CSV table of C-alpha atoms in Angstrom, one decimal:
chain,number,residue,atom,x,y,z
A,259,UNK,CA,0.0,0.0,-0.1
A,260,UNK,CA,1.3,3.4,-1.0
A,261,UNK,CA,-0.3,6.5,0.8
A,262,UNK,CA,-0.6,9.7,-1.0
A,263,UNK,CA,-0.6,12.7,1.6
A,264,UNK,CA,-3.8,14.7,1.3
A,265,UNK,CA,-4.1,18.3,0.9
A,266,UNK,CA,-4.3,19.4,4.4
A,267,UNK,CA,-5.9,22.9,3.7
A,268,UNK,CA,-7.5,24.2,6.8
A,269,UNK,CA,-5.0,22.5,9.1
A,270,UNK,CA,-2.1,24.2,7.4
A,271,UNK,CA,-3.9,27.6,7.1
A,272,UNK,CA,-5.6,27.9,10.5
A,273,UNK,CA,-4.1,25.5,12.9
A,274,UNK,CA,-1.0,26.5,14.8
A,275,UNK,CA,2.4,25.5,13.8
A,276,UNK,CA,2.9,23.8,17.1
A,277,UNK,CA,1.1,20.6,15.7
A,278,UNK,CA,3.5,17.6,15.7
A,279,UNK,CA,2.1,14.2,15.3
A,280,UNK,CA,0.2,15.0,12.1
A,281,UNK,CA,3.4,16.0,10.4
A,282,UNK,CA,4.7,12.5,10.6
A,283,UNK,CA,1.3,10.9,9.7
A,284,UNK,CA,0.0,13.1,6.8
A,285,UNK,CA,-3.6,11.7,6.7
A,286,UNK,CA,-7.0,12.9,7.7
A,287,UNK,CA,-8.2,10.0,10.0
A,288,UNK,CA,-11.9,9.3,10.2
A,289,UNK,CA,-12.5,6.0,12.0
A,290,UNK,CA,-11.0,3.6,14.3
A,291,UNK,CA,-11.6,0.3,15.9
A,292,UNK,CA,-9.4,-1.8,18.0
A,293,UNK,CA,-5.9,-1.7,16.8
A,294,UNK,CA,-6.7,0.0,13.3
A,295,UNK,CA,-7.4,3.6,12.2
A,296,UNK,CA,-9.0,4.4,8.8
A,297,UNK,CA,-8.5,7.7,6.9
A,298,UNK,CA,-11.1,9.6,5.0
A,299,UNK,CA,-10.0,7.9,1.8
A,300,UNK,CA,-10.4,4.4,3.1
A,301,UNK,CA,-6.6,3.5,4.1
A,302,UNK,CA,-6.2,1.4,6.9
A,303,UNK,CA,-3.5,1.8,9.6
A,304,UNK,CA,-2.4,-0.6,12.1
A,305,UNK,CA,-1.7,1.4,15.3
A,306,UNK,CA,1.5,0.8,17.2
A,307,UNK,CA,1.1,4.2,19.0
A,308,UNK,CA,-2.2,3.9,20.9
A,309,UNK,CA,-2.7,7.6,21.5
A,310,UNK,CA,0.8,7.9,23.2
A,311,UNK,CA,-0.4,5.1,25.7
A,312,UNK,CA,-4.0,6.5,26.1
A,313,UNK,CA,-5.7,3.6,24.5
A,314,UNK,CA,-4.4,0.5,26.1
A,315,UNK,CA,-7.8,-1.1,25.4
A,316,UNK,CA,-7.9,-0.2,21.7
A,317,UNK,CA,-9.9,2.5,19.7
A,318,UNK,CA,-13.7,2.4,20.4
A,319,UNK,CA,-13.6,-0.6,22.7
A,320,UNK,CA,-17.0,-2.1,22.4
A,321,UNK,CA,-17.3,-2.9,26.2
A,322,UNK,CA,-16.4,0.7,27.2
A,323,UNK,CA,-18.4,2.3,24.3
A,324,UNK,CA,-21.6,0.4,25.5
A,325,UNK,CA,-21.1,1.7,28.9
A,326,UNK,CA,-20.6,5.3,27.8
A,327,UNK,CA,-23.6,5.3,25.3
A,328,UNK,CA,-26.0,3.8,28.0
A,329,UNK,CA,-24.7,6.5,30.5
A,330,UNK,CA,-25.1,9.3,28.0
A,331,UNK,CA,-28.6,7.9,26.9
A,332,UNK,CA,-29.9,8.1,30.4
A,333,UNK,CA,-28.7,11.7,30.9
A,334,UNK,CA,-26.0,10.9,33.4
A,335,UNK,CA,-24.0,13.8,34.7
A,336,UNK,CA,-21.3,15.0,32.2
A,337,UNK,CA,-19.7,17.8,33.9
A,338,UNK,CA,-19.5,17.6,37.7
A,339,UNK,CA,-16.5,19.6,39.1
A,340,UNK,CA,-15.8,17.6,42.4
A,341,UNK,CA,-19.3,17.1,43.1
A,342,UNK,CA,-20.3,13.6,44.5
A,343,UNK,CA,-21.9,11.7,41.5
A,344,UNK,CA,-23.1,8.0,41.1
A,345,UNK,CA,-20.4,7.7,38.3
A,346,UNK,CA,-17.7,8.8,40.5
A,347,UNK,CA,-18.6,6.6,43.4
A,348,UNK,CA,-18.9,3.7,41.1
A,349,UNK,CA,-15.3,4.2,39.8
A,350,UNK,CA,-14.0,4.9,43.5
A,351,UNK,CA,-15.4,1.7,44.6
A,352,UNK,CA,-14.2,-0.3,41.5
A,353,UNK,CA,-10.7,1.2,41.8
A,354,UNK,CA,-10.6,0.4,45.6
A,355,UNK,CA,-12.0,-3.1,45.1
A,356,UNK,CA,-10.1,-4.2,41.8
A,357,UNK,CA,-6.8,-2.2,42.1
A,358,UNK,CA,-6.0,-0.9,45.5
A,359,UNK,CA,-7.1,-3.6,47.9
A,360,UNK,CA,-5.8,-6.6,46.0
A,361,UNK,CA,-2.3,-4.9,45.9
A,362,UNK,CA,-2.6,-3.9,49.6
A,363,UNK,CA,-2.1,-0.2,48.6
A,364,UNK,CA,-3.5,2.4,51.1
A,365,UNK,CA,-3.8,5.4,48.7
A,366,UNK,CA,-6.3,8.2,48.8
A,367,UNK,CA,-7.5,9.3,45.5
A,368,UNK,CA,-7.5,12.8,44.2
A,369,UNK,CA,-8.9,14.1,40.9
A,370,UNK,CA,-6.7,16.9,40.0
A,371,UNK,CA,-7.7,17.9,36.3
A,372,UNK,CA,-8.1,16.2,33.0
A,373,UNK,CA,-4.4,15.7,32.0
A,374,UNK,CA,-1.2,14.0,33.1
A,375,UNK,CA,0.7,17.3,33.7
A,376,UNK,CA,-2.2,18.2,36.2
A,377,UNK,CA,-1.5,15.1,38.1
A,378,UNK,CA,2.3,15.8,38.2
A,379,UNK,CA,1.8,19.5,39.2
A,380,UNK,CA,-0.7,18.3,42.0
A,381,UNK,CA,2.0,15.7,43.1
A,382,UNK,CA,4.7,18.3,43.1
A,383,UNK,CA,2.8,20.9,45.1
A,384,UNK,CA,1.5,18.3,47.6
A,385,UNK,CA,5.2,17.0,48.3
A,386,UNK,CA,6.5,20.6,48.8
A,387,UNK,CA,3.5,21.3,51.1
A,388,UNK,CA,4.2,18.3,53.1
A,389,UNK,CA,7.9,18.7,53.6
A,390,UNK,CA,8.1,22.5,53.6
A,391,UNK,CA,11.0,22.3,51.0
A,392,UNK,CA,11.1,23.4,47.3
A,393,UNK,CA,13.5,21.3,45.6
A,394,UNK,CA,12.4,18.2,43.7
A,395,UNK,CA,14.9,15.7,42.1
A,396,UNK,CA,14.2,14.2,38.7
A,397,UNK,CA,16.2,12.2,36.4
A,398,UNK,CA,18.2,12.7,33.2
A,399,UNK,CA,15.9,12.1,30.1
A,400,UNK,CA,12.7,12.3,32.2
A,401,UNK,CA,9.3,13.6,30.8
A,402,UNK,CA,6.6,14.7,33.1
A,403,UNK,CA,4.6,17.3,31.2
A,404,UNK,CA,4.5,20.5,29.5
A,405,UNK,CA,3.0,22.9,32.2
A,406,UNK,CA,6.0,24.9,34.2
A,407,UNK,CA,6.2,22.8,37.2
A,408,UNK,CA,6.4,19.6,35.1
A,409,UNK,CA,8.9,21.1,32.7
A,410,UNK,CA,11.0,21.9,35.6
A,411,UNK,CA,11.5,18.1,36.2
A,412,UNK,CA,11.7,17.2,32.6
A,413,UNK,CA,15.0,16.7,30.9
A,414,UNK,CA,14.5,17.3,27.3
A,415,UNK,CA,16.2,20.6,26.3
A,416,UNK,CA,13.8,21.4,23.3
A,417,UNK,CA,10.8,21.1,25.6
A,418,UNK,CA,12.3,22.9,28.4
A,419,UNK,CA,13.2,25.8,26.1
A,420,UNK,CA,9.6,26.3,25.2
A,421,UNK,CA,9.0,27.5,28.7
A,422,UNK,CA,10.3,30.9,28.0
A,423,UNK,CA,11.3,31.4,31.7
A,424,UNK,CA,14.0,29.9,33.9
A,425,UNK,CA,12.7,26.5,35.2
A,426,UNK,CA,13.7,26.5,38.9
A,427,UNK,CA,13.4,24.2,42.0
A,428,UNK,CA,14.1,20.9,40.1
A,429,UNK,CA,17.6,19.1,40.3
A,430,UNK,CA,18.4,16.4,37.8
A,431,UNK,CA,20.3,13.2,38.8
A,432,UNK,CA,21.6,10.3,36.6
A,433,UNK,CA,19.0,7.5,35.8
A,434,UNK,CA,19.7,4.0,36.1
A,435,UNK,CA,22.6,2.9,33.8
A,436,UNK,CA,23.2,6.6,32.9
A,437,UNK,CA,27.0,5.9,33.1
A,438,UNK,CA,26.8,2.4,31.5
A,439,UNK,CA,27.4,0.6,34.9
A,440,UNK,CA,30.6,2.4,35.6
A,441,UNK,CA,29.6,4.3,38.4
A,442,UNK,CA,27.7,2.8,41.6
A,443,UNK,CA,24.1,3.6,42.0
A,444,UNK,CA,23.2,6.9,43.5
A,445,UNK,CA,26.8,7.5,44.5
A,446,UNK,CA,26.6,11.3,43.4
A,447,UNK,CA,23.3,11.8,44.7
A,448,UNK,CA,23.9,10.4,48.1
A,449,UNK,CA,27.2,12.5,48.4
A,450,UNK,CA,25.5,15.6,47.5
A,451,UNK,CA,22.7,15.0,50.2
A,452,UNK,CA,25.3,14.4,52.8
A,453,UNK,CA,27.9,17.0,52.1
A,454,UNK,CA,26.8,20.3,53.6
A,455,UNK,CA,29.0,22.1,51.1
A,456,UNK,CA,27.5,20.6,48.1
A,457,UNK,CA,25.0,23.4,47.4
A,458,UNK,CA,22.0,21.1,46.9
A,459,UNK,CA,18.9,22.2,48.8
A,460,UNK,CA,17.2,19.4,50.8
A,461,UNK,CA,14.7,18.0,48.3
A,462,UNK,CA,11.1,17.6,49.3
A,463,UNK,CA,10.9,14.6,46.9
A,464,UNK,CA,12.2,12.5,44.0
A,465,UNK,CA,10.0,11.9,40.9
A,466,UNK,CA,10.8,9.0,38.7
A,467,UNK,CA,9.4,6.9,35.7
A,468,UNK,CA,10.0,3.2,36.0
A,469,UNK,CA,10.3,3.2,32.2
A,470,UNK,CA,11.2,6.4,30.6
A,471,UNK,CA,8.8,6.5,27.5
A,472,UNK,CA,9.6,9.9,25.9
A,473,UNK,CA,13.2,9.7,27.1
A,474,UNK,CA,14.0,6.7,24.8
A,475,UNK,CA,12.4,3.6,26.4
A,476,UNK,CA,15.1,3.6,29.2
A,477,UNK,CA,14.1,0.7,31.8
A,478,UNK,CA,15.1,1.1,35.3
A,479,UNK,CA,16.1,-2.2,37.0
A,480,UNK,CA,13.9,-3.4,39.9
A,481,UNK,CA,17.0,-3.2,42.2
A,482,UNK,CA,17.6,0.3,41.2
A,483,UNK,CA,14.0,1.4,42.2
A,484,UNK,CA,14.3,-0.5,45.5
A,485,UNK,CA,17.5,1.3,46.3
A,486,UNK,CA,15.9,4.6,45.2
A,487,UNK,CA,13.1,4.1,47.7
A,488,UNK,CA,15.5,3.2,50.6
A,489,UNK,CA,17.4,6.3,49.7
A,490,UNK,CA,14.3,8.5,49.9
A,491,UNK,CA,13.4,7.0,53.4
A,492,UNK,CA,17.0,7.5,54.8
A,493,UNK,CA,16.8,11.0,53.6
A,494,UNK,CA,13.3,12.1,54.6
A,495,UNK,CA,12.4,12.6,51.0
A,496,UNK,CA,9.0,11.6,49.4
A,497,UNK,CA,9.1,9.1,46.4
A,498,UNK,CA,6.8,10.1,43.5
A,499,UNK,CA,6.3,7.4,40.5
A,500,UNK,CA,5.1,9.1,37.4
A,501,UNK,CA,3.0,6.2,36.0
A,502,UNK,CA,1.0,8.2,33.4
A,503,UNK,CA,2.2,6.3,30.4
A,504,UNK,CA,3.6,3.1,32.0
A,505,UNK,CA,0.7,2.5,34.3
A,506,UNK,CA,-2.7,0.8,33.6
A,507,UNK,CA,-1.1,-2.5,32.6
A,508,UNK,CA,1.3,-1.2,30.1
A,509,UNK,CA,4.5,-3.1,31.5
A,510,UNK,CA,2.3,-6.0,32.7
A,511,UNK,CA,1.0,-5.2,36.2
A,512,UNK,CA,-1.6,-2.5,36.7
A,513,UNK,CA,1.3,-0.2,38.1
A,514,UNK,CA,4.7,-0.4,36.6
A,515,UNK,CA,6.4,-0.3,40.0
A,516,UNK,CA,4.7,-3.5,41.2
A,517,UNK,CA,7.6,-5.8,39.8
A,518,UNK,CA,10.2,-3.9,42.0
A,519,UNK,CA,8.1,-4.5,45.1
A,520,UNK,CA,8.0,-0.8,46.2
A,521,UNK,CA,5.2,1.4,47.5
A,522,UNK,CA,5.7,5.0,46.4
A,523,UNK,CA,4.6,7.8,48.6
A,524,UNK,CA,2.7,9.4,45.6
A,525,UNK,CA,1.7,8.1,42.1
A,526,UNK,CA,0.3,10.0,39.1
A,527,UNK,CA,-2.0,8.2,36.6
A,528,UNK,CA,-3.6,9.5,33.5
A,529,UNK,CA,-3.7,8.5,29.9
A,530,UNK,CA,-5.4,5.0,30.0
A,531,UNK,CA,-7.1,5.4,33.3
A,532,UNK,CA,-10.3,6.3,31.6
A,533,UNK,CA,-9.9,3.5,29.2
A,534,UNK,CA,-11.5,5.1,26.3
A,535,UNK,CA,-9.2,8.2,25.6
A,536,UNK,CA,-11.3,10.5,27.5
A,537,UNK,CA,-9.4,13.0,29.6
A,538,UNK,CA,-8.8,12.0,33.2
A,539,UNK,CA,-6.1,11.9,35.6
A,540,UNK,CA,-5.4,10.7,39.3
A,541,UNK,CA,-3.0,11.5,42.0
A,542,UNK,CA,-2.6,8.9,44.5
A,543,UNK,CA,-0.9,9.2,47.9
A,544,UNK,CA,-0.6,7.8,51.3
A,545,UNK,CA,-3.3,8.9,53.7
A,546,UNK,CA,-0.9,10.8,56.1
A,547,UNK,CA,0.2,13.0,53.1
A,548,UNK,CA,-3.5,14.1,52.6
A,549,UNK,CA,-3.1,17.5,54.4
A,550,UNK,CA,-4.9,19.6,51.6
A,551,UNK,CA,-7.4,22.2,52.8
A,552,UNK,CA,-10.7,22.1,50.8
A,553,UNK,CA,-10.3,23.9,47.4
A,554,UNK,CA,-6.6,24.5,47.9
A,555,UNK,CA,-6.1,22.6,44.4
A,556,UNK,CA,-8.9,22.5,42.0
A,557,UNK,CA,-9.8,22.5,38.4
A,558,UNK,CA,-13.0,23.0,36.4
A,559,UNK,CA,-12.6,19.7,34.5
A,560,UNK,CA,-11.6,17.3,37.2
A,561,UNK,CA,-15.0,15.7,37.4
A,562,UNK,CA,-15.3,14.2,34.0
A,563,UNK,CA,-18.0,11.8,34.6
A,564,UNK,CA,-18.1,9.9,31.3
A,565,UNK,CA,-14.5,9.1,32.0
A,566,UNK,CA,-15.3,7.6,35.2
A,567,UNK,CA,-17.8,5.5,33.6
A,568,UNK,CA,-15.5,4.0,30.9
A,569,UNK,CA,-12.7,3.7,33.6
A,570,UNK,CA,-15.0,1.6,36.1
A,571,UNK,CA,-15.9,-0.5,32.9
A,572,UNK,CA,-12.4,-1.0,31.9
A,573,UNK,CA,-11.3,-2.1,35.4
A,574,UNK,CA,-14.2,-4.5,35.6
A,575,UNK,CA,-13.6,-6.0,32.2
A,576,UNK,CA,-9.9,-6.3,32.2
A,577,UNK,CA,-8.6,-6.3,35.9
A,578,UNK,CA,-11.0,-8.3,37.9
A,579,UNK,CA,-9.6,-11.6,37.0
A,580,UNK,CA,-5.9,-11.0,36.6
A,581,UNK,CA,-5.8,-12.2,32.9
A,582,UNK,CA,-4.8,-9.0,31.4
A,583,UNK,CA,-1.3,-9.1,33.0
A,584,UNK,CA,-0.7,-12.4,31.7
A,585,UNK,CA,-1.8,-11.5,28.2
A,586,UNK,CA,0.3,-8.3,28.0
A,587,UNK,CA,3.6,-10.4,29.1
A,588,UNK,CA,2.7,-13.1,26.4
A,589,UNK,CA,2.4,-10.3,23.8
A,590,UNK,CA,5.6,-8.8,25.1
A,591,UNK,CA,7.6,-11.9,24.6
A,592,UNK,CA,6.4,-12.0,21.0
A,593,UNK,CA,7.6,-8.5,20.5
A,594,UNK,CA,10.9,-9.4,22.1
A,595,UNK,CA,11.4,-12.3,19.8
A,596,UNK,CA,10.7,-10.3,16.8
A,597,UNK,CA,13.2,-7.5,17.9
A,598,UNK,CA,15.9,-10.1,18.7
A,599,UNK,CA,15.6,-11.4,15.2
A,600,UNK,CA,15.6,-7.8,13.8
A,601,UNK,CA,18.7,-6.8,15.6
A,602,UNK,CA,20.6,-10.1,14.9
A,603,UNK,CA,20.2,-9.0,11.2
A,604,UNK,CA,21.1,-5.4,11.9
A,605,UNK,CA,24.0,-4.8,14.2
A,606,UNK,CA,23.5,-1.1,14.1
A,607,UNK,CA,20.3,-1.5,16.3
A,608,UNK,CA,19.6,-2.4,19.9
A,609,UNK,CA,16.2,-2.9,21.6
A,610,UNK,CA,14.9,-2.7,25.2
A,611,UNK,CA,11.5,-2.8,26.9
A,612,UNK,CA,9.2,-4.4,29.2
A,613,UNK,CA,5.6,-5.7,28.7
A,614,UNK,CA,4.0,-3.9,25.6
A,615,UNK,CA,6.4,-0.9,25.5
A,616,UNK,CA,9.5,-1.5,23.5
A,617,UNK,CA,12.3,0.7,21.9
A,618,UNK,CA,14.4,0.0,19.0
A,619,UNK,CA,17.6,2.4,18.9
A,620,UNK,CA,19.8,2.9,15.9
A,621,UNK,CA,23.4,4.1,16.0
A,622,UNK,CA,22.5,6.7,13.3
A,623,UNK,CA,19.8,8.8,15.0
A,624,UNK,CA,18.2,9.8,11.6
A,625,UNK,CA,17.5,6.2,10.9
A,626,UNK,CA,14.7,6.0,13.5
A,627,UNK,CA,12.7,8.7,11.8
A,628,UNK,CA,13.3,7.0,8.2
A,629,UNK,CA,12.0,3.7,9.7
A,630,UNK,CA,8.9,5.5,11.0
A,631,UNK,CA,8.3,7.4,7.9
A,632,UNK,CA,8.4,4.2,5.7
A,633,UNK,CA,6.2,2.5,8.2
A,634,UNK,CA,3.5,5.1,7.6
A,635,UNK,CA,3.8,4.6,4.0
A,636,UNK,CA,3.1,0.8,4.5
A,637,UNK,CA,0.2,1.5,7.0
A,638,UNK,CA,1.8,1.2,10.2
A,639,UNK,CA,1.9,3.9,12.9
A,640,UNK,CA,5.1,4.3,14.8
A,641,UNK,CA,6.6,7.2,16.6
A,642,UNK,CA,10.1,8.0,17.6
A,643,UNK,CA,11.5,9.0,21.2
A,644,UNK,CA,14.6,9.8,22.9
A,645,UNK,CA,16.5,13.2,23.1
A,646,UNK,CA,17.6,12.9,19.3
A,647,UNK,CA,14.6,11.0,18.1
A,648,UNK,CA,16.9,8.0,17.7
A,649,UNK,CA,14.5,5.3,19.1
A,650,UNK,CA,11.7,3.6,17.2
A,651,UNK,CA,8.9,3.3,19.9
A,652,UNK,CA,6.4,0.4,19.9
A,653,UNK,CA,3.3,1.1,21.9
A,654,UNK,CA,0.5,-1.1,20.6
A,655,UNK,CA,-2.8,-1.5,22.4
A,656,UNK,CA,-2.7,-4.1,25.0
A,657,UNK,CA,-5.7,-5.8,23.5
A,658,UNK,CA,-4.0,-6.4,20.0
A,659,UNK,CA,-4.2,-9.7,18.8
A,660,UNK,CA,-1.2,-11.8,18.1
A,661,UNK,CA,-2.0,-11.9,14.4
A,662,UNK,CA,-2.1,-8.1,14.3
A,663,UNK,CA,1.1,-7.8,16.4
A,664,UNK,CA,2.9,-10.1,14.0
A,665,UNK,CA,1.8,-8.2,11.0
A,666,UNK,CA,3.0,-4.9,12.6
A,667,UNK,CA,6.3,-6.5,13.6
A,668,UNK,CA,6.9,-7.9,10.0
A,669,UNK,CA,6.2,-4.4,8.7
A,670,UNK,CA,8.8,-3.2,11.0
A,671,UNK,CA,11.3,-5.6,9.9
A,672,UNK,CA,10.7,-4.6,6.4
A,673,UNK,CA,11.1,-1.0,7.2
A,674,UNK,CA,14.5,-1.5,9.0
A,675,UNK,CA,15.6,-3.5,5.9
A,676,UNK,CA,14.5,-0.9,3.5
A,677,UNK,CA,16.0,2.0,5.3
A,678,UNK,CA,19.5,0.4,5.8
């Protein structure tokens, strides 16, 4: 299949130059179902991007769609601020019974606003309020959002430059394996914390992704995460895990930190928590941290009740019986074997990942963009990540079939061969 880019007209003449994904995928999309999108000319595309991880259960998932349609047809509340509603109650009860209690997680639930960066901002604000300190430590190649507080703990220089002002009160430290194993874990971090002459203000918290998605699919080892939690406890700092892209089952378990056996003080969720691509985010924290005054952090769209409906339906359908984690790990093994074969054929490429998030890095950074461009021409949606866009990122829906996954992986192998 060869795709002919359409005349985009109003998108180019009226919409801001800030648009990005549409430049790599010059099509006008019209419909979507499961792991496939269809453009207005009838071309079909296999989706290995899943709304940047917002569509873990696929496009227009029929179970979630039915729950949403039923709710809308009975005139259920759509916009509710933080008012108590039947939809919110159903979500909270389901989240507690299906997710929190089986994992012995004690968290309180906060609805900070519709997007991931809202959740991160609330987490940073709460950590500073609890500890009475300003500094927050983040890690090299981290990505936590595009609002100012989130940008201050984001590593990407291009995104940080868009702020237009100094980004302060954030301190970067090396992520796992940043020095290729030549430096002991947290040597620099702990030395700065203990040295009264280091110039490092005592941090309120540390924020981390267990797998850095936008940073290049950098996977933190379980032992590194456990050591980080121990360091935070010793030094009286809160541990915040940003699970916005890697949570909701992306790495296997519902939370990406489960494998490491840690219990963060604060967790942020968004993207696939609604299950249907509807805006929704959560900030979870231990009960003793719940020192908010009523209305001290709010937002007009933090009560997106249709999102509560689809979120509860997703938890009931996919997480009540424990099968989703097993399926995701099985699909992940399928991806790993395919990437192993591709990299055996092309020694200029390496791969890494967990569950159903994988990255293939090329020695020539431009190669990743060429692979993604060729993939689009062949009807496969792939995106790059990493500071130089040097990594091809694989983020298919968790509900993708083995046959669809194999189709996409064969297309990827063809694209790597044809761009060599």
